[in-house]
Backbone as CSV, one residue per row, in Angstrom:
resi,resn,N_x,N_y,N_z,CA_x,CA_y,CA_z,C_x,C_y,C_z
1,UNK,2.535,47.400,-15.164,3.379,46.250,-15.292,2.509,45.033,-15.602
2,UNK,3.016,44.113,-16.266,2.348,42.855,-16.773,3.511,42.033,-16.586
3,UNK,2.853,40.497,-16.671,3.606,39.304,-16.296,2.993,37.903,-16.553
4,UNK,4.056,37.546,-17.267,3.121,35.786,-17.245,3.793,35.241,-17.433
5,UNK,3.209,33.528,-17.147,4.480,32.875,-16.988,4.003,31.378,-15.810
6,UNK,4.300,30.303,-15.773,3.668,29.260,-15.358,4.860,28.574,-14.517
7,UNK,3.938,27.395,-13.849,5.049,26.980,-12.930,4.526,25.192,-12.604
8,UNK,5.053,24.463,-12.900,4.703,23.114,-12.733,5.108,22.842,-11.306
9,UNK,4.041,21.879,-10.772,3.729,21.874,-9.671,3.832,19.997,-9.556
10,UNK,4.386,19.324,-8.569,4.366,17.985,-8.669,3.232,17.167,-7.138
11,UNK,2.289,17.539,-8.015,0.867,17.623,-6.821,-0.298,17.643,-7.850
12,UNK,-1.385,16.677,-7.165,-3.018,16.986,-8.752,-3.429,18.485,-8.223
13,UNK,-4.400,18.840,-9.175,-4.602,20.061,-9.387,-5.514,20.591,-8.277
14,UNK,-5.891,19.109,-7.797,-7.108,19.815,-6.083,-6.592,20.505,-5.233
15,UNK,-4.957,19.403,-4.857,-4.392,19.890,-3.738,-3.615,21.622,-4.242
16,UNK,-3.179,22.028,-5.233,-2.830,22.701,-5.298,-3.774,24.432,-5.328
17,UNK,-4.903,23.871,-5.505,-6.429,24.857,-5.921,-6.611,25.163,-4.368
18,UNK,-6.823,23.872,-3.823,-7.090,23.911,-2.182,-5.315,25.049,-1.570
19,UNK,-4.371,24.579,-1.733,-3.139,25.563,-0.981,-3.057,27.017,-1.563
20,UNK,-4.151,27.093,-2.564,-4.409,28.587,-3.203,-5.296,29.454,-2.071
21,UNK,-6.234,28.386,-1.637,-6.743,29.004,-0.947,-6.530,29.043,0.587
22,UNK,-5.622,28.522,1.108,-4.675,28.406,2.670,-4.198,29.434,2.930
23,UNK,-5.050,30.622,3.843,-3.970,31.266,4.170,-2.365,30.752,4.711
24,UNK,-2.606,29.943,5.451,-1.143,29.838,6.259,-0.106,29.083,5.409
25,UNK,-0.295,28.651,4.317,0.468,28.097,3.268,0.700,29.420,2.215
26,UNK,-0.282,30.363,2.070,-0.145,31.536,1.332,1.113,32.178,1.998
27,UNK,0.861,32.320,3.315,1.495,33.137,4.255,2.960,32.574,4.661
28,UNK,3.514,31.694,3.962,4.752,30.814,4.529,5.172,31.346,2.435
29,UNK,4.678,31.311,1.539,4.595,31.467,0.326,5.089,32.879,0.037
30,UNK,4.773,34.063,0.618,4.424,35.347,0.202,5.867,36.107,0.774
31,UNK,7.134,36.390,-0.546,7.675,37.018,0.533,7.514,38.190,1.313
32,UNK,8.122,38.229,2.543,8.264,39.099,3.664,6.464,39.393,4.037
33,UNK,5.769,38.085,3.922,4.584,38.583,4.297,4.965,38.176,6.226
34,UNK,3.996,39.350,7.228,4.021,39.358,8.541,2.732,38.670,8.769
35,UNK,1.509,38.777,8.267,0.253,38.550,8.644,-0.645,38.612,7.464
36,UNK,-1.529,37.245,7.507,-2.527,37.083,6.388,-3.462,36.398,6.997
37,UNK,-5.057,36.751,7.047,-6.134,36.799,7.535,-7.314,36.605,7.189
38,UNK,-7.540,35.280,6.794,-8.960,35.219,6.021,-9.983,35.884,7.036
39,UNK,-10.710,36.627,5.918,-12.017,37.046,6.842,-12.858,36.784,6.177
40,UNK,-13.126,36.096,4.946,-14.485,35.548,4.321,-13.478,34.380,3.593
41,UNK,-14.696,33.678,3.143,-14.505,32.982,1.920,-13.658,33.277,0.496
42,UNK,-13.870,34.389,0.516,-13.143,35.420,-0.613,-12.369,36.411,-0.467
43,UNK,-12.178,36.789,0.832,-11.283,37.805,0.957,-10.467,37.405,2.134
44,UNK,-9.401,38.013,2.469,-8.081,38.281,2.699,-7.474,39.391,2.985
45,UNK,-6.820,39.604,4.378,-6.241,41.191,4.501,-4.614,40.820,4.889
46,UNK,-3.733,41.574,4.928,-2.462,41.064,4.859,-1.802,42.337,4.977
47,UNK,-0.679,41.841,5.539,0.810,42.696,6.206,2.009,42.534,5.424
48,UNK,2.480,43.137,4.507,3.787,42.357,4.059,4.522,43.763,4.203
49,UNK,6.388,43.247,4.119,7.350,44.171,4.077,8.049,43.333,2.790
50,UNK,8.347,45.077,1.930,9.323,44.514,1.230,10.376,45.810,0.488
51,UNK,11.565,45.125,0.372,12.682,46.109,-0.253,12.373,46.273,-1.449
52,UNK,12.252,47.412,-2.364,12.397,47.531,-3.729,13.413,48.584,-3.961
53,UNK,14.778,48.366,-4.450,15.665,49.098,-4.529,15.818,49.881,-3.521
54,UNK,16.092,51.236,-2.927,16.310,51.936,-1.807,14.978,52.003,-0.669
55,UNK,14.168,51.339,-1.322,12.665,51.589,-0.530,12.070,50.453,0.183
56,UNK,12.226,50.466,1.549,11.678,49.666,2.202,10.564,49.899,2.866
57,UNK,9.321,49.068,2.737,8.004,49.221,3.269,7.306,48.151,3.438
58,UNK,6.727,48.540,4.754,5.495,47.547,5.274,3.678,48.091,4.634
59,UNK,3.593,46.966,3.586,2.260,47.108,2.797,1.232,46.612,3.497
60,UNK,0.166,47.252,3.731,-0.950,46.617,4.624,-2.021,46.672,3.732
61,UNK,-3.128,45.592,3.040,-4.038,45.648,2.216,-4.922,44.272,1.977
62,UNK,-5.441,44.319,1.162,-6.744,43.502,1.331,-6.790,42.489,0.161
63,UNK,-7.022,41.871,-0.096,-7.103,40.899,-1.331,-8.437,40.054,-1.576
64,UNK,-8.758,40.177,-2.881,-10.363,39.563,-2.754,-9.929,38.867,-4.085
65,UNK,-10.250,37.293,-3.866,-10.984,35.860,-5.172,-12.220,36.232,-5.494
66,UNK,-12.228,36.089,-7.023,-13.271,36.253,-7.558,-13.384,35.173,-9.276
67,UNK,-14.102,34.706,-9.527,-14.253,34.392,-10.639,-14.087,32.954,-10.281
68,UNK,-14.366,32.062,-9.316,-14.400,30.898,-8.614,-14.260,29.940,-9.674
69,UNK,-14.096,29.240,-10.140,-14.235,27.452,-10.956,-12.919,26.776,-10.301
70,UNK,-13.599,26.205,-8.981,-12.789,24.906,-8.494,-12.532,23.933,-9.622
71,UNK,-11.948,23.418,-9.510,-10.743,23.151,-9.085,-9.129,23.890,-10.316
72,UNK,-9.869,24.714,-11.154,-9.777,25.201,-12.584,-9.035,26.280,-12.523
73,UNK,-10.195,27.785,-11.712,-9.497,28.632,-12.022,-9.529,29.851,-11.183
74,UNK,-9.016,31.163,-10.874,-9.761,32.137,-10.105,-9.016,33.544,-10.212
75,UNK,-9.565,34.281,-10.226,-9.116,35.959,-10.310,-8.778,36.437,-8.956
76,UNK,-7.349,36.928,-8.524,-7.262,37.332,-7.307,-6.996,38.767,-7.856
77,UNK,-7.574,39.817,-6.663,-7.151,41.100,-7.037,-6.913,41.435,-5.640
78,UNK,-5.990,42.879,-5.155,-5.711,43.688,-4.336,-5.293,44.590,-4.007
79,UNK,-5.014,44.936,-3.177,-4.172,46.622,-3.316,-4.021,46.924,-2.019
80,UNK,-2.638,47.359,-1.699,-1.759,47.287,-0.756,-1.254,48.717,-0.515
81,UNK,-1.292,49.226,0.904,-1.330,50.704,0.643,0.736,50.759,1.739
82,UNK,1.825,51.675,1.582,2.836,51.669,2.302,3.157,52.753,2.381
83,UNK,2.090,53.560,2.951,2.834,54.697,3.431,3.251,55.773,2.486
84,UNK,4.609,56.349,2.948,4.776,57.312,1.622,5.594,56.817,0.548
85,UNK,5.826,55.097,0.855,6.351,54.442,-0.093,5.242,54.484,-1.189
86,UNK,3.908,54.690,-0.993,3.484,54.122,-2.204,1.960,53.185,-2.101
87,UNK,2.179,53.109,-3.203,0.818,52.163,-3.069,1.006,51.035,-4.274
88,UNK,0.534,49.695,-4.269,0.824,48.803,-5.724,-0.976,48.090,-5.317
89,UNK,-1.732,48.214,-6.695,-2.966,47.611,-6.942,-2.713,47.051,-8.131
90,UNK,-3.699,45.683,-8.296,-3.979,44.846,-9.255,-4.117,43.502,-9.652
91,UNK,-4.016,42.953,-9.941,-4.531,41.184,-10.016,-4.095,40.529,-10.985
92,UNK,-4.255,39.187,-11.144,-4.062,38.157,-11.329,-4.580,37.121,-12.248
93,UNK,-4.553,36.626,-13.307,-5.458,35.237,-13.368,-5.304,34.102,-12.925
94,UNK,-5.718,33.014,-12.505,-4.517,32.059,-12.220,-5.356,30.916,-12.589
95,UNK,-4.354,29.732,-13.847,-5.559,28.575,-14.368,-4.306,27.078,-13.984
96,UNK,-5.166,26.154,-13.533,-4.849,25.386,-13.351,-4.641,23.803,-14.295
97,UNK,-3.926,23.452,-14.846,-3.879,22.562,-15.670,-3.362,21.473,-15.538
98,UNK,-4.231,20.411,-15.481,-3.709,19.195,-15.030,-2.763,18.333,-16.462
99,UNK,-1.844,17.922,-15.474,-0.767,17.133,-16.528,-0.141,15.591,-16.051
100,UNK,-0.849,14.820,-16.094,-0.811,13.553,-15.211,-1.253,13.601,-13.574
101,UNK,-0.092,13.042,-12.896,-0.035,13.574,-11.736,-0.157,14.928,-11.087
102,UNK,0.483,15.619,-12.118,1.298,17.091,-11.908,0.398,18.230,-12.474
103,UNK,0.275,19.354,-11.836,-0.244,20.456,-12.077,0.692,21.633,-12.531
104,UNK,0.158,22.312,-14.021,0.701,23.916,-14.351,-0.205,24.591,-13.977
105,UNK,0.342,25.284,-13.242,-0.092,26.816,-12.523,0.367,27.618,-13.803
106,UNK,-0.533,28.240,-14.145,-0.476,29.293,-15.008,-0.557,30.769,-14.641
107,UNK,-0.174,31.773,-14.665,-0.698,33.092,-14.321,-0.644,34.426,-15.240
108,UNK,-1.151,35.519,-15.084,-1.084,36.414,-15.708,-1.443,37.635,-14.529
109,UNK,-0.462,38.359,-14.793,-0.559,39.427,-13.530,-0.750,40.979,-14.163
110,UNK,-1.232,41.741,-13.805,-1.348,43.100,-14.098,-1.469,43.969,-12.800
111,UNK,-0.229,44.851,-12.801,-0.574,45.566,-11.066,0.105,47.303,-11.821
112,UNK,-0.567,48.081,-10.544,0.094,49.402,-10.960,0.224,49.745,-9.435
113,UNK,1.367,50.758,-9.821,1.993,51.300,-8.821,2.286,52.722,-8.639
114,UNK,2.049,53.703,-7.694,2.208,55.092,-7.264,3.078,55.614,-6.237
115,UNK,3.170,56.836,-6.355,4.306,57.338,-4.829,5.595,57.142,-5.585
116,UNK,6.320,57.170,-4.030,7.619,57.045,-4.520,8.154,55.317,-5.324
117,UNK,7.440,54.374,-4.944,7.822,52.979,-6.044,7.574,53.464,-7.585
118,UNK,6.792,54.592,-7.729,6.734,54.589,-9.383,8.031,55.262,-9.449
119,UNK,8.722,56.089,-8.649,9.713,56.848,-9.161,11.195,56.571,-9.313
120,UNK,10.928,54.630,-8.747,11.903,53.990,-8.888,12.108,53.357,-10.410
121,UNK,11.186,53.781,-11.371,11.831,53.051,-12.896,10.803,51.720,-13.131
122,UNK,10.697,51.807,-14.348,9.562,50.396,-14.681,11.149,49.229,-14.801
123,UNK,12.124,49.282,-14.869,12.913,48.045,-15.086,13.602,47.635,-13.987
124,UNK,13.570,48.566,-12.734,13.957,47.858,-11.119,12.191,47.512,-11.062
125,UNK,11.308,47.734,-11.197,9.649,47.486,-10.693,9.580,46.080,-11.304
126,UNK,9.783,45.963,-12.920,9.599,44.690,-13.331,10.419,43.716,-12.786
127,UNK,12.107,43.920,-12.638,12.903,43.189,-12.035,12.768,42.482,-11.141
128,UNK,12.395,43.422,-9.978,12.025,43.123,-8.598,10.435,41.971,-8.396
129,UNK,9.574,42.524,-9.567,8.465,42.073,-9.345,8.744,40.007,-9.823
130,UNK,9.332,40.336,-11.097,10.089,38.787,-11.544,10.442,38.273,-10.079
131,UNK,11.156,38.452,-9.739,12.038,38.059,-8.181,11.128,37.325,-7.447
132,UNK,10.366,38.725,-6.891,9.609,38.304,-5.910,8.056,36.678,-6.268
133,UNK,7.893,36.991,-7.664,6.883,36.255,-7.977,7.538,34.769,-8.020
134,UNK,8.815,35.101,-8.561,9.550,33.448,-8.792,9.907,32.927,-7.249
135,UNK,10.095,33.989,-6.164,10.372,33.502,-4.894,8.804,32.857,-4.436
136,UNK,7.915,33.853,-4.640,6.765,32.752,-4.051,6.572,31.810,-4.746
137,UNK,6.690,31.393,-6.469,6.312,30.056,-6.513,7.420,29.043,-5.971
138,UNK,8.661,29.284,-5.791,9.123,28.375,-5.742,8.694,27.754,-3.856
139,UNK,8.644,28.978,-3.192,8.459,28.479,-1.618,6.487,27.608,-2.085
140,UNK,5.697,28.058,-3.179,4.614,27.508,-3.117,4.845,26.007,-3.224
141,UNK,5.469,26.003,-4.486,5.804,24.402,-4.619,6.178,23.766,-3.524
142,UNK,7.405,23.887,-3.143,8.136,23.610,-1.987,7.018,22.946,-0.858
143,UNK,6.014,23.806,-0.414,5.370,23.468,0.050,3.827,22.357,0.180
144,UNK,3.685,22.582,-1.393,2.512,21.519,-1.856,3.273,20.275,-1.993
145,UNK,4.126,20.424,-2.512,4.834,19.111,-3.329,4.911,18.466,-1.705
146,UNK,5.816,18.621,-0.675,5.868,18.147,0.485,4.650,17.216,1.079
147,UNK,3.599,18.768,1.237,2.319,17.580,1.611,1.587,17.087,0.561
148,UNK,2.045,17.022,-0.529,1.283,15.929,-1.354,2.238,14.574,-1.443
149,UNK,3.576,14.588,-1.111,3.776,13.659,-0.837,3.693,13.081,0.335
150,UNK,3.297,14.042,1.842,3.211,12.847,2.684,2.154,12.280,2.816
């Protein structure tokens, strides 16, 4: 599966680079995430549950930044293991572009998926995946925009 697709952000591009890297702003961001855990500078381990058509699962997996240029740009990758639901690995680009005040979040995603989620169809996988990605930016915004305005 592939994906791209951007999201204007009404915040400069620091604060939004900096809530990239917050877990607990990630973690208010991510749906049905339970637990997210920086344990380095670059990595990240995490709990999420989520429905994909008849299949509900709690994903437990790891996530590592790589390709660093504050305030600019960064490669997230991961892979999330659920049981006999499955497994989904893969990453991200994500570039930051300043536009006055306001920041485009840009992204490009590439993930694959095994088990029983592959045997749900690439057009509930893409569907679902649209969903879920447009639900976290919008709770991301939601949340920068707030504390960049207070």
């Amino acid at each position: 599966m592939e994906m791209s697709d951007q999201q204007r952000i009404r915040a400069p591009r620091q604060t939004v680079y900096d809530a990239l890297n917050d877990p607990e702003i990630l973690k208010q961001s991510i749906p049905g995430c339970e637990e997210l855990e920086m344990i380095s500078e670059t990595e990240m381990t995490a709990k999420v549950v989520l429905r994909i058509g008849p299949v509900k699962a709690r994903f437990s997996g790891q996530v590592e930044l790589s390709d660093l240029v504050p305030p600019e740009s960064y490669t997230i990758s991961g892979e999330g293991k659920g049981g006999v639901a499955g497994f989904a690995k893969g990453g991200a680009t994500v570039k930051l572009v300043e536009d006055g005040e306001e920041t485009i979040l840009e992204y490009d995603v590439k993930a694959d998926i095994g088990g029983k989620l592959a045997q749900l169809g690439s057009r509930l996988i893409d569907s679902t995946s649209k969903k879920l990605a447009s639900q976290f930016f919008t709770n991301f915004s939601a949340i920068v925009e707030k504390e960049a305005a207070a």
